[in-house]
Short mmCIF file of C-alpha atoms and ligand atoms in Angstrom, two decimals:
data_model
loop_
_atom_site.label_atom_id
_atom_site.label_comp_id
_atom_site.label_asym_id
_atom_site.label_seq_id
_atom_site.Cartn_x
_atom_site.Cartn_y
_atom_site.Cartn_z
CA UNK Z 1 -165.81 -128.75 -31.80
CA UNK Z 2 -169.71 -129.82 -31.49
CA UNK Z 3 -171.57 -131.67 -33.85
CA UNK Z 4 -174.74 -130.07 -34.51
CA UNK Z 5 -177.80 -131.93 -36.65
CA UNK Z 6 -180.24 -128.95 -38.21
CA UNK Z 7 -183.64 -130.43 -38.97
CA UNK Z 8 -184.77 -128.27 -42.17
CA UNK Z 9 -181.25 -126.84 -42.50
CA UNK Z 10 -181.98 -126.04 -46.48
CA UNK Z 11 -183.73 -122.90 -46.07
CA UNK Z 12 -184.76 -120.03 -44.13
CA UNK Z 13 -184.23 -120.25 -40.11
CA UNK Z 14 -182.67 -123.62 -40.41
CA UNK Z 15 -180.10 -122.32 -42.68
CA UNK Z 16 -179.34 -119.15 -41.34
CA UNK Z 17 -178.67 -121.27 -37.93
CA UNK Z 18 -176.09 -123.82 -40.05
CA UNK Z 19 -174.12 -120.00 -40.80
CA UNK Z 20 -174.36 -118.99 -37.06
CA UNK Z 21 -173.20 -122.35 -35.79
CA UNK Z 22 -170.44 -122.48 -38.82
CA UNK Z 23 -168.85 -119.36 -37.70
CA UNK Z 24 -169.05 -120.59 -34.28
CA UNK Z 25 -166.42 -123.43 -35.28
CA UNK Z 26 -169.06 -126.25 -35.24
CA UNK Z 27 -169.51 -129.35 -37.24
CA UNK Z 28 -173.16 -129.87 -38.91
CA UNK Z 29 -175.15 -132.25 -40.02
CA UNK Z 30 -178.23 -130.75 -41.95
CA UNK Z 31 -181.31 -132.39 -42.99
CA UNK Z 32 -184.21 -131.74 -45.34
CA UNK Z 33 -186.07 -134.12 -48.22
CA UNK Z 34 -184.58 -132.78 -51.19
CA UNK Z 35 -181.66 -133.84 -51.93
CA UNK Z 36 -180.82 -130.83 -54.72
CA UNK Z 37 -181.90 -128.54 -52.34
CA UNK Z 38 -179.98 -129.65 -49.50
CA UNK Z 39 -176.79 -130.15 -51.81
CA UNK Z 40 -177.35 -126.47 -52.86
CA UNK Z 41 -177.65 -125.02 -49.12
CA UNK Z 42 -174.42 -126.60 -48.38
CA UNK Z 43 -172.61 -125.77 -51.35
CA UNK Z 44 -173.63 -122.37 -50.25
CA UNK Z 45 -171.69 -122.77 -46.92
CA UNK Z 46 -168.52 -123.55 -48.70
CA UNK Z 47 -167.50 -125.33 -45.68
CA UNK Z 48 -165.94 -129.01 -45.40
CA UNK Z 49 -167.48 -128.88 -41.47
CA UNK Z 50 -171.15 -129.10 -43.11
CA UNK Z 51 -172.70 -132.23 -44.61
CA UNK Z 52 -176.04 -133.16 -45.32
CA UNK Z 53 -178.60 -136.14 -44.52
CA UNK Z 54 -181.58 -136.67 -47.04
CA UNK Z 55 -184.18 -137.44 -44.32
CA UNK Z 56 -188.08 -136.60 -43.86
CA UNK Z 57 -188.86 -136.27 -40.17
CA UNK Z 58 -192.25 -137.18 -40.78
CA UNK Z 59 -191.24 -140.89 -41.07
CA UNK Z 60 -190.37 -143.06 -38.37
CA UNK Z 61 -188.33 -145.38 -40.79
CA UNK Z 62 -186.40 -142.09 -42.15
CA UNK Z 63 -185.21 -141.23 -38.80
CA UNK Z 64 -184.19 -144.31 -37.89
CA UNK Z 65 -182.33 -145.19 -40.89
CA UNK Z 66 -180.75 -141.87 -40.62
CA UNK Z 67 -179.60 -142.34 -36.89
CA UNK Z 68 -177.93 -145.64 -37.90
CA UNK Z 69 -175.84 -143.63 -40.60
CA UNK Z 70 -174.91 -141.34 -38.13
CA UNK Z 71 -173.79 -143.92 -35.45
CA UNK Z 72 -171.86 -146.29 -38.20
CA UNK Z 73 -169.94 -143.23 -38.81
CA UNK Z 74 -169.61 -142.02 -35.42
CA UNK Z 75 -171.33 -138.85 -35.50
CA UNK Z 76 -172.32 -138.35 -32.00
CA UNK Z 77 -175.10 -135.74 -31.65
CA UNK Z 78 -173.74 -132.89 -29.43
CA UNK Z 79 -176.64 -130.43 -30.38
CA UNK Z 80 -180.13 -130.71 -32.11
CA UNK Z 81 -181.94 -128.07 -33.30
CA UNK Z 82 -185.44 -129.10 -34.21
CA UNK Z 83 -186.42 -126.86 -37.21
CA UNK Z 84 -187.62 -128.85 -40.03
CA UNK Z 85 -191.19 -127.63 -40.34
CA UNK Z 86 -194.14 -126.46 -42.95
CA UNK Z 87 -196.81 -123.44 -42.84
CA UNK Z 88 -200.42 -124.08 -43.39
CA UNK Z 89 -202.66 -120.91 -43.47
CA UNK Z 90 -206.42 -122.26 -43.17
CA UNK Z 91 -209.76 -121.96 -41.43
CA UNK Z 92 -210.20 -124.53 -38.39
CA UNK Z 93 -212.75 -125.93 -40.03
CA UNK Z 94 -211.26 -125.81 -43.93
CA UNK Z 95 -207.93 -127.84 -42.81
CA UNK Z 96 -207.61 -130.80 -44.85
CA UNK Z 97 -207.12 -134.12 -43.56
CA UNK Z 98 -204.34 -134.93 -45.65
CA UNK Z 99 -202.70 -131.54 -44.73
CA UNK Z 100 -203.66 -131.39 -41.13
CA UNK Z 101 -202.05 -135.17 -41.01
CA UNK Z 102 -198.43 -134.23 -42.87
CA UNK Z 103 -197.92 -130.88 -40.15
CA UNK Z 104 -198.69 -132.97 -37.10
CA UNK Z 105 -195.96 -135.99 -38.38
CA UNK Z 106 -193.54 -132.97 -39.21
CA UNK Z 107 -194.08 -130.73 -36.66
CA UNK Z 108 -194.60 -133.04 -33.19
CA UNK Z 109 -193.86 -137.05 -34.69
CA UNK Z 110 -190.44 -135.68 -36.59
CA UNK Z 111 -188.69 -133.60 -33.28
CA UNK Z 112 -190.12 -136.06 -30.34
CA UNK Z 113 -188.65 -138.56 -33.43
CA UNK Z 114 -185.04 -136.92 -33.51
CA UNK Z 115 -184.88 -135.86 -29.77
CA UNK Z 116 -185.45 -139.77 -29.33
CA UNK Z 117 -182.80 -141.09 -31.70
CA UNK Z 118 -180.28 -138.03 -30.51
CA UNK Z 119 -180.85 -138.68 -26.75
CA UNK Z 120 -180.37 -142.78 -27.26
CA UNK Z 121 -177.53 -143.72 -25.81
CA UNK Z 122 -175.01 -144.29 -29.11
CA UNK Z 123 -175.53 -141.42 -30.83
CA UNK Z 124 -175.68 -138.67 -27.41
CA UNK Z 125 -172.99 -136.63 -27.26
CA UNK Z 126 -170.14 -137.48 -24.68
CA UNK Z 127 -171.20 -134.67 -22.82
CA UNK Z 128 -174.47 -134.83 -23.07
CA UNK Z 129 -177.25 -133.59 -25.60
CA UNK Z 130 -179.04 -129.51 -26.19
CA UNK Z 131 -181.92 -129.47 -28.08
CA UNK Z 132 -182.91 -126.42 -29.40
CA UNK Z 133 -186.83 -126.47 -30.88
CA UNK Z 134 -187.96 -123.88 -33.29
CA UNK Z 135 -192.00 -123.67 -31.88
CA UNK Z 136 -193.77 -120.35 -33.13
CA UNK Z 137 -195.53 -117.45 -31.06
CA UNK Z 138 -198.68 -119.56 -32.18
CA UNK Z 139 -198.57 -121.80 -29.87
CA UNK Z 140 -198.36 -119.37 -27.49
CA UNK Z 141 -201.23 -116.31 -28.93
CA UNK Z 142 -203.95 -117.86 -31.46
CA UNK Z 143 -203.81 -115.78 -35.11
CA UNK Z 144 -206.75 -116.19 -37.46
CA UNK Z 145 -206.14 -119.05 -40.39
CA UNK Z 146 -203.39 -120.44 -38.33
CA UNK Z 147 -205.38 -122.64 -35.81
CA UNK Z 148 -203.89 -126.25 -36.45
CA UNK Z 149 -200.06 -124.85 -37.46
CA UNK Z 150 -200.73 -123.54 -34.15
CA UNK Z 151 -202.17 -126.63 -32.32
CA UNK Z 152 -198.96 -128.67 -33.72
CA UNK Z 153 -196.84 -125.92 -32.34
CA UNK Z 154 -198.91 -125.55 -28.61
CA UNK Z 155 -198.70 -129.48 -28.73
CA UNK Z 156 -194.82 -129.76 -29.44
CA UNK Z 157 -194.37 -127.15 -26.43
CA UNK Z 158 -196.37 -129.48 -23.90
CA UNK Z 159 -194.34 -132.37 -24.86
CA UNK Z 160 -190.79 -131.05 -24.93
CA UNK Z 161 -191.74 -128.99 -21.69
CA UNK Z 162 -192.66 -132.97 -20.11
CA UNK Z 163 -189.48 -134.36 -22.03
CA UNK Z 164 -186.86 -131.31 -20.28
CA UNK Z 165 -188.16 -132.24 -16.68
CA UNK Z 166 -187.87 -135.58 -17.37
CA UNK Z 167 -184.30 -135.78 -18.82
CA UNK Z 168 -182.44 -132.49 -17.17
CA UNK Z 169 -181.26 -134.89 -14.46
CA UNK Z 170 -179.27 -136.77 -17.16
CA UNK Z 171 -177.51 -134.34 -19.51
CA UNK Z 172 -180.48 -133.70 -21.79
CA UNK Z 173 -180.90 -129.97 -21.95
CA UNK Z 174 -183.78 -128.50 -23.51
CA UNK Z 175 -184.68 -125.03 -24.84
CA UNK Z 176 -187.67 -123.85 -26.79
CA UNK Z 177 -187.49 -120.88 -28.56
CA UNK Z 178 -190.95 -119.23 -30.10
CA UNK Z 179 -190.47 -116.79 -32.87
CA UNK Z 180 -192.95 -114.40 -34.49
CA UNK Z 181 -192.71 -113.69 -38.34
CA UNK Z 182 -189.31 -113.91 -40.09
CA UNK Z 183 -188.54 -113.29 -43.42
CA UNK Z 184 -188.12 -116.85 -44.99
CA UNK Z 185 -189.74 -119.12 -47.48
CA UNK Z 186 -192.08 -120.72 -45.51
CA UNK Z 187 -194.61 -117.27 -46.47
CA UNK Z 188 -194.21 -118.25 -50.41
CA UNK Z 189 -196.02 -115.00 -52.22
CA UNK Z 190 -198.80 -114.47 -49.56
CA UNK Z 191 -198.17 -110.96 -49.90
CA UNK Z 192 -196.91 -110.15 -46.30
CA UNK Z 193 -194.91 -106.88 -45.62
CA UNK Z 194 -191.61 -108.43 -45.36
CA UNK Z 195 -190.03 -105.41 -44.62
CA UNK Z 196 -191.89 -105.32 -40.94
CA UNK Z 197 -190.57 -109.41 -40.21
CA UNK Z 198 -187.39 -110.29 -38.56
CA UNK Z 199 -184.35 -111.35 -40.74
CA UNK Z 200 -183.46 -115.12 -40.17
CA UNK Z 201 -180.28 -114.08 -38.82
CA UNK Z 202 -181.69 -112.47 -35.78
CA UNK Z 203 -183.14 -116.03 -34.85
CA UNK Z 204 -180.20 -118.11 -35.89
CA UNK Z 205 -178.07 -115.71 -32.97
CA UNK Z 206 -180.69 -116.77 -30.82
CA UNK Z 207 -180.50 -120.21 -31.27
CA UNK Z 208 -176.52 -120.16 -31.11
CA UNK Z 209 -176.67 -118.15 -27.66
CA UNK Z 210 -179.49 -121.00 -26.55
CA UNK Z 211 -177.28 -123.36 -27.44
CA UNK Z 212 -174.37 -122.26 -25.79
CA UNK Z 213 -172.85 -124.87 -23.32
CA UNK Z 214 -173.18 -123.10 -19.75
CA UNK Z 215 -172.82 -125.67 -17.15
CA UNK Z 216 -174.78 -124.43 -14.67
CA UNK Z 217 -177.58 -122.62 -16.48
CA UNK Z 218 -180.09 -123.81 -19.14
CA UNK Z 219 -182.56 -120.84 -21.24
CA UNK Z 220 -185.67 -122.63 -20.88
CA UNK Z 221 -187.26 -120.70 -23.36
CA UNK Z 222 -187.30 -117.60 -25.79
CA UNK Z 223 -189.56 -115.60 -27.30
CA UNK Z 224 -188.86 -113.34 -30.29
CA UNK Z 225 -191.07 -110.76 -32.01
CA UNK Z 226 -190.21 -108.58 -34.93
CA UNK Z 227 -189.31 -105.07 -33.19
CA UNK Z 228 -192.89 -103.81 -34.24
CA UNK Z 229 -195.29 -106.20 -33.18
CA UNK Z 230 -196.89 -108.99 -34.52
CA UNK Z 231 -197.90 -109.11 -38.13
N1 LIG E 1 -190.69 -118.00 -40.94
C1 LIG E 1 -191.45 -117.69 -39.89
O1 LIG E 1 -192.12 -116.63 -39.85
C2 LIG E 1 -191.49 -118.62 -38.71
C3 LIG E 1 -192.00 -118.12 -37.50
C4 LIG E 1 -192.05 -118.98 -36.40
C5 LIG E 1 -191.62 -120.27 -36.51
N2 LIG E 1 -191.13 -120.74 -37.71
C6 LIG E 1 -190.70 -122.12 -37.76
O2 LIG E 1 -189.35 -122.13 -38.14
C7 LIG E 1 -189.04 -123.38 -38.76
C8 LIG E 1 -188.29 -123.13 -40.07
O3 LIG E 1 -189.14 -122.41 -40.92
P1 LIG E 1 -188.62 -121.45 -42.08
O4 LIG E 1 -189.45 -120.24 -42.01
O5 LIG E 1 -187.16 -121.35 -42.05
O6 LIG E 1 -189.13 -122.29 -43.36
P2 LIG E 1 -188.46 -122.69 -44.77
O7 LIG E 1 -187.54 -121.63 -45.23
O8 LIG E 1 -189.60 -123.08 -45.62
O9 LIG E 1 -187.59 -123.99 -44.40
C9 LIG E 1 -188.20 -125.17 -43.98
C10 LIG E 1 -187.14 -126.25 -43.96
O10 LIG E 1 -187.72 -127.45 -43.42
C11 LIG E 1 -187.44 -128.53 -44.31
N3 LIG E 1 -188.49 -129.53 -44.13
C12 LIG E 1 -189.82 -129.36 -44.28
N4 LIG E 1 -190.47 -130.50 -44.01
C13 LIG E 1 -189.53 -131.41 -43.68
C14 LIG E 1 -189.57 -132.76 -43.29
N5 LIG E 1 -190.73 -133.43 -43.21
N6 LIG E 1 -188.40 -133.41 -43.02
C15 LIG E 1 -187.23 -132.76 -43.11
N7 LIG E 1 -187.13 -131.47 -43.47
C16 LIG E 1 -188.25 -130.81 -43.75
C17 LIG E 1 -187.36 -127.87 -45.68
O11 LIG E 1 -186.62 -128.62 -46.64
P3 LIG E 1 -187.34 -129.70 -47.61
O12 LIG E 1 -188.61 -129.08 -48.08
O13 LIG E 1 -186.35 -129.97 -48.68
O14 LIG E 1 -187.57 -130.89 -46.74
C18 LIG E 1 -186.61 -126.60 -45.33
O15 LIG E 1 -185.22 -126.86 -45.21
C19 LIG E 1 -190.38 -124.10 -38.95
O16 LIG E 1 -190.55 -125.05 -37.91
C20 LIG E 1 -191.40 -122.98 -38.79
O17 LIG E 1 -192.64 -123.46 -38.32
C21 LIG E 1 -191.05 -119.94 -38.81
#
């Protein structure tokens, strides 16, 4: 049995991956900022294997407080999926500071954050660490109004694409997997056809399969669209 750590494991994608990895037979941490919410998501599970961590990835202190927990109570990190994240639909030039300053410390400080506490030698799994980061298809395809979520999403690529070549040597196995719209939320009452975006679900199988501990194969990285296109 693995111990996986969900970033953003509350709601949406993260949760749906707590299920998949539950019925898997796997033992998860999951983390978010509130604590009622996070209490609620696991009630939801109904499961003794999943426990939660109050924790905001976008501080440095929060992580690190959080991977002492873990280590006192000798919760080696088998797999990380790197999920906790926010949605901010503006104009390049109408992002606000304060907002364009709280995605990049959730979306690129908070996983390079976790993937170094998990990959530190007391809390990496015996056999190693997977890391499993939920990017977007924006940082691969620019969408109007979604230039800096993008950016923090094209940036998080570069630097887990640097961090896999430098680590695959020694057990650190990194995937990246880039969804398009899914039905979650993140997309509060924008109006969005919901019907046309992919169920959680769909992801969260992805993610287990990603996951998956092959010996002699890694999936480097996955792209998933809802079955009619973009949105
Ligand atoms: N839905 C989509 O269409 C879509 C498409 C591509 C990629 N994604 C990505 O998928 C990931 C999950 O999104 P979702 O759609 O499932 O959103 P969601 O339903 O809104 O869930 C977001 C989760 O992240 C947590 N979170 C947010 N900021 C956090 C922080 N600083 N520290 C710790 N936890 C934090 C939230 O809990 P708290 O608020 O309690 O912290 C919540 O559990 C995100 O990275 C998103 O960018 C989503």
């Amino acid at each position: 049995m693995r111990h996986v750590l969900i970033t953003g494991g509350s709601s949406g994608i993260g949760l749906a991956c707590a299920r998949a990895f539950l019925a898997a037979g796997e033992t998860l941490t999951l983390v978010g900022r509130d604590a009622t919410r996070l209490a609620a998501a696991i009630d939801t599970l109904g499961s003794a294997r999943a426990s939660g961590e109050c924790c905001d990835v976008a501080s440095a202190a929060a992580v690190t407080q959080m991977a002492l927990r873990l280590q006192e109570a000798g919760r080696r990190v088998d797999v990380l999926v790197n999920n906790a994240g926010l949605f901010l639909a503006a104009p390049v030039l109408k992002v606000p500071e304060e907002q364009a300053a709280q995605l990049w410390e959730c979306q690129v400080m908070g996983p390079w954050r976790m993937l170094k506490a998990c990959a530190a030698a007391d809390l990496r799994g015996e056999a190693g660490l997977t890391v499993v980061n939920i990017l977007s298809v924006t940082a691969l395809k620019s969408f109007p109004a979604c230039g800096f979520y993008g950016a923090t999403k094209a940036a998080l690529k570069n630097l887990m694409e640097t961090a896999r070549a430098e680590l695959r040597q020694e057990g650190v196995r990194i995937c990246n997997v880039f969804p398009g719209a899914t039905d979650t939320p993140i997309w509060g009452e924008r109006g969005m056809d919901r019907s046309r975006m992919m169920p959680a679900e769909d992801v969260a199988a992805a993610v287990l399969a990603c996951a998956a501990p092959h010996a002699g194969s890694l999936v480097e990285d996955l792209v998933m669209r809802p079955v009619g296109g973009d949105l």
